[in-house]
Amino acid sequence: MENSRPSWTSRLTFILAAVGSAVGLGNIWRFPYIMGQNGGAIFLLVYLGLILTICFIPLFAELAMGKITKKECIGAYESVNPKFKLLGFLNPLTGILISSFYFIVGGWIIKYIILSVSESKITDFGEYFTAFTQDSIPACVYTLLFLFICVFFSARGIKKGIEFANNVLMPLFAVILIGLIIYSLNLPNAKLGLEYMFKPDFTKINAQMFLAALGQALFTLSIGMGALLTYGSYIKEDKSITKSTYTIILSDTLFALMAGIMIFPAIFSFGLEPNSGAGLVFVTLPHIFAQMHYGNIVSAAFFVLLLAAAITSGISILEVPIASMSERLKISRKKACTYLFLIISAIAIPATLSFGALSNITLLNKSIFDFLDFITSSLLMPLNALFLCVIAGWFLKIKGGHFIQNKFLSFLFDIGLKFIVPIILISLLYIGLK
Ligand code: PHE
C-alpha cells in the first residue's frame, strides 16, 4: 500500500501520459469513420470549432479538480461536498463500462497484427471480420489478452508502469504514423483523399453532425470519465495546468488530423468509399493493404500503431477505478488490479460474445457491445462532464482569472463553465436519449 500518493516524475511525463490517454482508438479508429459518415470536411470544420472553443473548458476543469483536491474521483467530489460522493462514483463505473467494450476492439487489433504477418489469403475482409468476431473462444482470448497487457502496465504503478508505457509507446506511435502518412501521400490520387478531408461542402451541415462532433470531441479528449481528473491528481503542486491543457488539445487534434491524412488518401487511391462505419479500419483498410506493394508490412505497422495508442488510452481508463479502489478500500494497487481484471472480464466476455453466441440478447434493442458503447458515450460521459462543470464552476468556484491573464478570455471561461457548456451538454443528452 502506498502511504503517500504517487506523482509524475516531470511535467513532460505527465503531458505524455495525458496525450497518451487522449490519443487512442478515438483518433484512429473512431474519428475517420465518424467523419466519413458525416460528410468529410464539413464535419471536420464543426469538430475543430468545438474542440478549440468549448472542449477546453471541461478538460481544464477536470485537470484542475484533480490537481486541487489531490484525490481520486470519488474523494475529489466528496471533498467539495459529501453529497456529491455518488456522482463521483459514476466516474469509475463509467471507466469499467468503457473498458469492457474498448478492450474488445483492442483484442481485434492484436488479432490483426498476427494476421498481417501470417501468410493468409483472405479475399473478403468483411466476411472475415464477421466470422472472427463471431468465433467465441478466440475472440474472448484476444479481449482478455489486451486487458491483461493494460492491467500489467497499470499494476507496476505510475512511474514504472504508466510512465514507462507512455514514454516508449507514444514516440513509437508518432514515428509509425509519420512513416505511414508519407507512404499514403505518395499513392496515386492521394489528392482526392485530401480534398475529401479539407474541402467542405456547406450544404451537408446539419444538427446531427453537431451531435456527432461533440460526442467525438468528448470521447477523444478523454473528458467525462475522470481519467484526466485522476491523472491531474498526480501533478505536483507547483506545475501549471494551463499549458498542459493546450498541449493535450492541440496534440490530440493534430493526431486525429494525421490519422485522417494517413487513411483517406489510401481509401480514395483504391477507389473505395469512406463511409463504411466502424468497419473502416478492420474491413476497408485491410482490403487496401492486401492490394499494396509490401502491404503486409504496412498493415503490421498500422496495427502496431493502433495497439500502441489503444494501450496508452486503455491504461488511463483503468487508472480511474484502480485509484478509486485502492484509495477508498485501502488495498494495494496490485490487489485493485486483480479485482478489476476479474470485474472487467465479467462484463467484457458477454460483450465480446454479443457478436456471436449471445447475439440474441439485447438491451434497449441493442447488442451488449452496442449498449455499452451507447450508455457510455451518449449518456454517462456527457452526464459526468455536466456534473463536473457544475461542481467545478458553482461549488469549487474554479475561475478563469486564476490562470488566464486576459480579462475577456477569463470572463468567457467563467460563463462557459457555469452556463454555456452545461447547457450544451444537457442538449446533447436530450437529443442523444430521444
Ligand atoms: N480518448 C481515448 C481515445 O481517443 C478514449 C478514452 C476515453 C480514454 C475516456 C480515457 C477516457 O481513444
Coordinates of C-alpha atoms and ligand atoms in Angstrom, one line a residue:
M1 CA 0.0 0.0 0.0
E2 CA 1.4 3.4 -1.0
N3 CA 1.2 5.7 2.0
S4 CA 1.7 9.0 0.1
R5 CA 0.0 9.5 -3.3
P6 CA 2.2 8.9 -6.3
S7 CA 3.2 11.8 -8.6
W8 CA 4.6 12.2 -12.1
T9 CA 8.3 12.3 -12.5
S10 CA 8.2 15.5 -14.5
R11 CA 5.8 17.8 -16.4
L12 CA 6.8 16.1 -19.6
T13 CA 5.9 12.6 -18.4
F14 CA 2.6 13.9 -17.2
I15 CA 1.9 15.5 -20.6
L16 CA 2.9 12.4 -22.4
A17 CA 0.6 10.3 -20.3
A18 CA -2.3 12.7 -20.7
V19 CA -1.7 12.9 -24.5
G20 CA -1.4 9.1 -24.4
S21 CA -4.8 8.9 -22.8
A22 CA -6.4 11.3 -25.3
V23 CA -4.8 9.8 -28.4
G24 CA -6.3 6.4 -28.9
L25 CA -8.9 4.4 -30.8
G26 CA -10.9 7.6 -30.7
N27 CA -8.5 9.2 -33.1
I28 CA -7.5 6.4 -35.4
W29 CA -10.5 4.1 -35.4
R30 CA -13.5 6.3 -34.5
F31 CA -12.6 9.7 -35.9
P32 CA -12.1 8.7 -39.6
Y33 CA -15.3 6.6 -39.7
I34 CA -17.4 9.2 -37.9
M35 CA -16.1 11.8 -40.3
G36 CA -16.7 9.5 -43.2
Q37 CA -20.3 9.1 -42.1
N38 CA -20.9 12.8 -41.5
G39 CA -19.8 14.4 -44.8
G40 CA -16.0 14.7 -44.5
A41 CA -14.5 18.2 -44.5
I42 CA -17.6 20.0 -43.1
F43 CA -17.7 17.6 -40.1
L44 CA -14.0 18.4 -39.6
L45 CA -14.7 22.1 -39.5
V46 CA -17.5 21.7 -37.0
Y47 CA -15.4 19.4 -34.9
L48 CA -12.4 21.7 -34.9
G49 CA -14.6 24.6 -33.9
L50 CA -16.0 22.7 -30.9
I51 CA -12.6 21.4 -29.8
L52 CA -11.0 24.8 -29.9
T53 CA -13.8 26.7 -28.1
I54 CA -16.0 24.5 -25.9
C55 CA -13.9 21.5 -25.1
F56 CA -11.1 23.5 -23.5
I57 CA -13.4 24.2 -20.5
P58 CA -14.4 20.8 -19.2
L59 CA -10.9 19.5 -20.0
F60 CA -9.3 22.2 -17.9
A61 CA -11.9 21.8 -15.1
E62 CA -11.1 18.0 -14.9
L63 CA -7.4 18.5 -14.6
A64 CA -7.9 21.4 -12.1
M65 CA -10.2 19.4 -9.9
G66 CA -7.7 16.6 -9.7
K67 CA -4.8 18.9 -9.0
I68 CA -6.7 20.9 -6.4
T69 CA -8.2 18.0 -4.5
K70 CA -5.3 15.6 -4.9
K71 CA -7.8 12.7 -4.7
E72 CA -9.3 10.0 -6.9
C73 CA -12.7 10.8 -8.4
I74 CA -15.0 9.8 -5.5
G75 CA -12.8 11.5 -2.9
A76 CA -12.5 14.6 -5.2
Y77 CA -16.2 15.0 -5.5
E78 CA -16.8 14.2 -1.8
S79 CA -14.2 16.8 -0.7
V80 CA -16.3 19.5 -2.4
N81 CA -19.4 18.3 -0.7
P82 CA -20.1 14.9 0.9
K83 CA -23.4 14.8 -1.0
F84 CA -21.5 14.6 -4.3
K85 CA -19.9 11.2 -3.4
L86 CA -22.4 9.3 -5.5
L87 CA -21.8 11.5 -8.5
G88 CA -18.0 10.9 -8.2
F89 CA -18.7 7.2 -8.1
L90 CA -20.2 7.4 -11.6
N91 CA -16.6 8.0 -13.0
P92 CA -15.0 4.7 -12.1
L93 CA -18.3 3.0 -13.0
T94 CA -18.1 4.6 -16.5
G95 CA -14.4 3.6 -16.7
I96 CA -15.3 -0.1 -16.1
L97 CA -18.1 0.0 -18.7
I98 CA -16.0 1.8 -21.3
S99 CA -13.1 -0.6 -20.8
S100 CA -15.5 -3.5 -21.3
F101 CA -16.0 -2.5 -25.0
Y102 CA -12.8 -0.6 -25.7
F103 CA -10.8 -3.6 -24.8
I104 CA -12.7 -5.8 -27.2
V105 CA -11.5 -3.5 -30.0
G106 CA -8.0 -3.8 -28.5
G107 CA -8.3 -7.5 -28.8
W108 CA -9.2 -7.2 -32.5
I109 CA -6.1 -5.2 -33.1
I110 CA -3.8 -7.9 -31.7
K111 CA -5.6 -10.4 -34.0
Y112 CA -5.0 -8.1 -37.0
I113 CA -1.3 -7.7 -36.2
I114 CA -0.9 -11.5 -36.2
L115 CA -3.0 -11.7 -39.4
S116 CA -0.7 -9.1 -41.1
V117 CA 2.4 -11.1 -40.5
S118 CA 0.9 -14.5 -41.4
E119 CA 0.6 -15.9 -44.9
S120 CA -3.2 -15.5 -45.2
K121 CA -5.0 -15.3 -48.5
I122 CA -8.2 -13.6 -47.5
T123 CA -10.4 -12.3 -50.3
D124 CA -13.4 -10.9 -48.5
F125 CA -12.4 -8.9 -45.4
G126 CA -16.0 -8.1 -44.5
E127 CA -16.8 -11.8 -44.2
Y128 CA -13.5 -12.5 -42.4
F129 CA -14.2 -9.8 -39.8
T130 CA -17.7 -11.0 -39.1
A131 CA -16.6 -14.6 -38.8
F132 CA -13.7 -13.7 -36.5
T133 CA -15.8 -11.6 -34.1
Q134 CA -18.4 -14.3 -34.0
D135 CA -15.9 -17.0 -33.1
S136 CA -16.5 -17.1 -29.3
I137 CA -13.3 -18.6 -27.8
P138 CA -10.6 -16.8 -29.9
A139 CA -12.5 -13.5 -29.7
C140 CA -12.6 -13.8 -25.8
V141 CA -9.0 -14.8 -25.7
Y142 CA -7.9 -11.7 -27.6
T143 CA -10.1 -9.4 -25.4
L144 CA -8.6 -10.9 -22.3
L145 CA -5.1 -10.6 -23.7
F146 CA -5.5 -6.9 -24.4
L147 CA -7.0 -6.4 -20.9
F148 CA -4.1 -8.3 -19.4
I149 CA -1.4 -6.2 -21.2
C150 CA -3.0 -3.0 -19.9
V151 CA -3.5 -4.3 -16.4
F152 CA 0.1 -5.5 -16.4
F153 CA 1.4 -2.0 -17.0
S154 CA -1.1 -0.5 -14.5
A155 CA -0.1 -2.9 -11.8
R156 CA 3.5 -1.7 -12.0
G157 CA 2.5 1.7 -10.8
I158 CA 2.7 5.3 -12.1
K159 CA 6.4 5.5 -12.7
K160 CA 7.4 2.0 -13.7
G161 CA 4.2 1.2 -15.5
I162 CA 2.2 4.1 -16.8
E163 CA 5.1 6.5 -17.5
F164 CA 7.2 3.6 -18.9
A165 CA 4.4 2.6 -21.3
N166 CA 3.8 6.1 -22.5
N167 CA 7.5 7.0 -22.8
V168 CA 8.0 4.0 -25.1
L169 CA 4.7 3.7 -26.9
M170 CA 4.0 7.4 -27.7
P171 CA 7.2 8.0 -29.7
L172 CA 6.8 4.6 -31.4
F173 CA 3.2 5.7 -32.3
A174 CA 4.4 9.1 -33.7
V175 CA 7.2 7.5 -35.8
I176 CA 5.0 4.9 -37.4
L177 CA 2.3 7.4 -38.1
I178 CA 4.6 9.8 -39.9
G179 CA 6.0 6.9 -41.9
L180 CA 2.5 5.8 -42.9
I181 CA 1.5 9.3 -43.9
I182 CA 4.5 9.7 -46.2
Y183 CA 3.5 6.3 -47.8
S184 CA -0.1 7.2 -48.1
L185 CA 0.5 10.7 -49.6
N186 CA 2.6 9.1 -52.3
L187 CA -0.1 6.8 -53.5
P188 CA -1.8 7.6 -56.9
N189 CA -4.8 10.0 -56.5
A190 CA -3.9 10.8 -52.8
K191 CA -5.1 14.3 -53.6
L192 CA -8.7 13.1 -53.7
G193 CA -8.5 12.0 -50.1
L194 CA -7.1 15.3 -49.0
E195 CA -9.9 17.1 -50.9
Y196 CA -12.4 15.0 -49.1
M197 CA -10.9 16.0 -45.8
F198 CA -10.3 19.7 -46.4
K199 CA -12.8 20.9 -49.0
P200 CA -16.0 21.5 -47.0
D201 CA -19.4 21.1 -48.6
F202 CA -21.6 23.5 -46.6
T203 CA -24.9 22.1 -47.9
K204 CA -24.2 19.0 -45.8
I205 CA -24.3 20.8 -42.5
N206 CA -27.0 19.5 -40.0
A207 CA -27.8 19.2 -36.3
Q208 CA -27.0 15.5 -36.2
M209 CA -23.5 16.4 -37.3
F210 CA -23.0 18.8 -34.3
L211 CA -24.1 16.0 -32.0
A212 CA -21.7 13.5 -33.6
A213 CA -18.9 16.1 -33.5
L214 CA -19.4 16.9 -29.8
G215 CA -19.7 13.3 -28.8
Q216 CA -16.5 12.5 -30.7
A217 CA -14.7 15.5 -29.2
L218 CA -15.6 14.4 -25.6
F219 CA -14.5 10.8 -26.3
T220 CA -11.3 11.6 -28.0
L221 CA -10.2 14.1 -25.3
S222 CA -11.0 11.6 -22.6
I223 CA -13.4 14.1 -21.0
G224 CA -16.2 12.8 -18.7
M225 CA -14.8 9.7 -17.2
G226 CA -12.4 11.0 -14.6
A227 CA -9.2 9.9 -16.4
L228 CA -7.9 13.4 -16.6
L229 CA -9.0 14.2 -13.1
T230 CA -7.1 11.1 -11.8
Y231 CA -4.0 12.0 -13.8
G232 CA -4.3 15.6 -12.7
S233 CA -4.3 14.4 -9.1
Y234 CA -0.8 13.1 -9.5
I235 CA 0.5 16.6 -10.6
K236 CA 2.9 18.2 -8.2
E237 CA 1.8 21.5 -6.6
D238 CA 4.0 23.9 -8.5
K239 CA 3.1 22.8 -12.0
S240 CA 0.7 24.9 -14.1
I241 CA -2.0 23.1 -16.0
T242 CA -2.9 25.8 -18.4
K243 CA -0.2 25.0 -20.9
S244 CA -0.8 21.3 -20.4
T245 CA -4.4 21.7 -21.4
Y246 CA -3.5 23.4 -24.6
T247 CA -0.8 20.8 -25.3
I248 CA -3.3 18.0 -24.8
I249 CA -5.9 19.6 -27.1
L250 CA -3.5 20.5 -29.8
S251 CA -1.7 17.2 -29.9
D252 CA -4.9 15.2 -29.9
T253 CA -6.3 17.3 -32.7
L254 CA -3.1 17.0 -34.6
F255 CA -3.0 13.2 -34.3
A256 CA -6.6 12.9 -35.4
L257 CA -5.8 15.0 -38.5
M258 CA -2.7 13.0 -39.1
A259 CA -4.8 9.8 -38.8
G260 CA -7.2 11.2 -41.5
I261 CA -4.3 12.2 -43.7
M262 CA -3.0 8.7 -43.5
I263 CA -6.3 6.9 -44.1
F264 CA -8.4 9.0 -46.6
P265 CA -5.8 9.2 -49.4
A266 CA -5.4 5.4 -49.2
I267 CA -9.1 4.9 -49.4
F268 CA -9.6 7.2 -52.4
S269 CA -6.5 5.9 -54.1
F270 CA -8.1 2.5 -54.2
G271 CA -11.4 3.8 -55.3
L272 CA -13.3 2.9 -52.1
E273 CA -15.9 4.8 -50.0
P274 CA -15.0 6.4 -46.7
N275 CA -18.5 5.9 -45.1
S276 CA -18.3 2.2 -44.2
G277 CA -18.7 2.9 -40.5
A278 CA -17.0 1.0 -37.6
G279 CA -15.6 -1.5 -40.1
L280 CA -13.4 1.2 -41.8
V281 CA -10.2 0.2 -40.1
F282 CA -10.9 -3.6 -39.9
V283 CA -12.5 -4.2 -43.3
T284 CA -11.8 -1.3 -45.7
L285 CA -8.1 -0.8 -44.8
P286 CA -7.1 -4.5 -44.8
H287 CA -8.7 -4.7 -48.2
I288 CA -6.4 -1.8 -49.3
F289 CA -3.3 -3.3 -47.6
A290 CA -3.9 -6.6 -49.5
Q291 CA -3.5 -4.8 -52.8
M292 CA -0.5 -2.7 -51.9
H293 CA 3.1 -3.4 -52.5
Y294 CA 4.6 -4.5 -49.2
G295 CA 1.0 -4.4 -47.9
N296 CA 1.7 -6.8 -45.1
I297 CA 4.5 -4.6 -43.7
V298 CA 2.3 -1.5 -44.0
S299 CA -0.6 -3.4 -42.4
A300 CA 1.5 -4.7 -39.5
A301 CA 2.9 -1.2 -38.9
F302 CA -0.6 0.3 -38.9
F303 CA -2.0 -2.2 -36.4
V304 CA 1.1 -1.8 -34.1
L305 CA 0.4 1.9 -34.2
L306 CA -3.2 1.3 -33.3
L307 CA -2.2 -1.0 -30.5
A308 CA 0.3 1.5 -29.0
A309 CA -2.4 4.1 -29.0
A310 CA -5.0 1.8 -27.6
I311 CA -2.8 0.6 -24.7
T312 CA -1.9 4.1 -23.5
S313 CA -5.6 5.1 -23.5
G314 CA -6.6 1.7 -22.0
I315 CA -4.2 2.3 -19.1
S316 CA -5.7 5.7 -18.4
I317 CA -9.2 4.2 -18.4
L318 CA -8.2 1.6 -15.9
E319 CA -6.5 4.2 -13.7
V320 CA -9.8 5.7 -12.7
P321 CA -11.2 2.5 -11.0
I322 CA -7.8 1.4 -9.8
A323 CA -7.2 4.7 -8.0
S324 CA -10.7 4.7 -6.5
M325 CA -10.5 1.1 -5.4
S326 CA -7.0 1.3 -3.9
E327 CA -7.5 4.6 -2.1
R328 CA -11.1 4.0 -0.9
L329 CA -10.8 0.4 0.0
K330 CA -7.2 0.8 1.3
I331 CA -5.9 -2.1 -0.7
S332 CA -2.7 -2.3 -2.7
R333 CA -2.5 -1.3 -6.3
K334 CA -1.8 -4.9 -7.3
K335 CA -4.9 -6.2 -5.5
A336 CA -7.0 -3.5 -7.1
C337 CA -5.7 -4.5 -10.5
T338 CA -6.5 -8.2 -9.9
Y339 CA -10.1 -7.4 -8.8
L340 CA -10.5 -5.0 -11.7
F341 CA -9.3 -7.7 -14.1
L342 CA -12.0 -10.0 -12.9
I343 CA -14.7 -7.4 -12.8
I344 CA -14.0 -6.1 -16.4
S345 CA -13.7 -9.7 -17.7
A346 CA -17.1 -10.4 -16.3
I347 CA -18.6 -7.7 -18.4
A348 CA -16.2 -7.8 -21.4
I349 CA -16.8 -11.5 -22.0
P350 CA -20.5 -11.3 -22.6
A351 CA -19.9 -8.1 -24.6
T352 CA -17.4 -10.0 -26.8
L353 CA -19.9 -12.8 -27.2
S354 CA -22.6 -10.4 -28.2
F355 CA -21.2 -10.6 -31.8
G356 CA -21.8 -14.4 -31.9
A357 CA -23.1 -16.8 -29.2
L358 CA -25.0 -14.0 -27.3
S359 CA -26.2 -12.0 -30.3
N360 CA -29.8 -12.7 -29.4
I361 CA -29.5 -10.9 -26.0
T362 CA -30.5 -7.2 -26.4
L363 CA -30.7 -4.3 -24.0
L364 CA -32.7 -1.3 -25.3
N365 CA -32.8 -3.1 -28.6
K366 CA -29.0 -3.1 -28.9
S367 CA -26.5 -5.9 -28.6
I368 CA -24.5 -5.9 -25.3
F369 CA -21.5 -4.3 -27.1
D370 CA -23.6 -1.5 -28.7
F371 CA -25.4 -1.0 -25.5
L372 CA -22.1 -0.4 -23.6
D373 CA -21.0 2.0 -26.3
F374 CA -24.3 3.8 -26.2
I375 CA -24.7 4.3 -22.4
T376 CA -21.1 5.4 -22.0
S377 CA -20.7 7.8 -24.9
S378 CA -24.2 9.1 -25.2
L379 CA -25.2 9.1 -21.6
L380 CA -22.5 8.6 -18.9
M381 CA -19.7 10.7 -20.4
P382 CA -21.8 13.8 -21.1
L383 CA -23.5 13.4 -17.7
N384 CA -20.2 13.1 -15.9
A385 CA -18.9 16.1 -17.8
L386 CA -22.0 18.1 -16.9
F387 CA -21.7 17.2 -13.2
L388 CA -18.0 18.1 -13.3
C389 CA -18.6 21.6 -14.9
V390 CA -21.4 22.3 -12.4
I391 CA -19.4 21.2 -9.4
A392 CA -16.2 22.9 -10.6
G393 CA -17.9 26.1 -11.6
W394 CA -20.6 26.6 -8.9
F395 CA -19.2 24.8 -5.9
L396 CA -15.4 24.5 -6.2
K397 CA -15.5 28.0 -7.8
I398 CA -12.7 27.5 -10.3
K399 CA -12.3 30.8 -12.0
G400 CA -10.6 31.7 -15.3
G401 CA -8.9 34.7 -13.6
H402 CA -6.7 32.3 -11.7
F403 CA -4.9 31.1 -14.8
I404 CA -5.8 33.3 -17.8
Q405 CA -4.2 36.7 -17.9
N406 CA -6.6 38.2 -20.5
K407 CA -9.7 39.6 -18.7
F408 CA -12.1 39.0 -21.5
L409 CA -11.0 35.4 -22.1
S410 CA -11.2 34.6 -18.4
F411 CA -14.7 36.0 -18.3
L412 CA -15.6 33.8 -21.3
F413 CA -14.2 30.8 -19.4
D414 CA -16.3 31.6 -16.4
I415 CA -19.6 31.8 -18.2
G416 CA -18.6 28.8 -20.3
L417 CA -18.0 26.7 -17.3
K418 CA -21.1 27.8 -15.4
F419 CA -23.6 28.2 -18.2
I420 CA -22.7 27.5 -21.8
V421 CA -21.0 24.1 -21.5
P422 CA -23.7 22.7 -19.1
I423 CA -26.5 23.9 -21.4
I424 CA -24.7 22.3 -24.5
L425 CA -24.2 19.1 -22.5
I426 CA -27.9 19.0 -21.4
S427 CA -28.9 19.5 -25.1
L428 CA -26.5 16.7 -26.1
L429 CA -28.0 14.4 -23.5
Y430 CA -31.6 15.3 -24.5
I431 CA -31.0 14.7 -28.2
G432 CA -28.9 11.6 -27.6
L433 CA -31.6 10.0 -25.5
K434 CA -34.6 11.0 -27.5
Ligands
PHE1 N1 -9.6 9.4 -25.6 C1 -9.5 8.0 -25.8 C2 -9.4 7.7 -27.3 O1 -9.5 8.6 -28.1 C3 -10.5 7.2 -25.1 C4 -10.8 7.5 -23.7 C5 -12.0 7.9 -23.2 C6 -9.7 7.4 -22.8 C7 -12.2 8.2 -21.9 C8 -9.9 7.7 -21.4 C9 -11.1 8.2 -21.0 O2 -9.4 6.6 -27.7

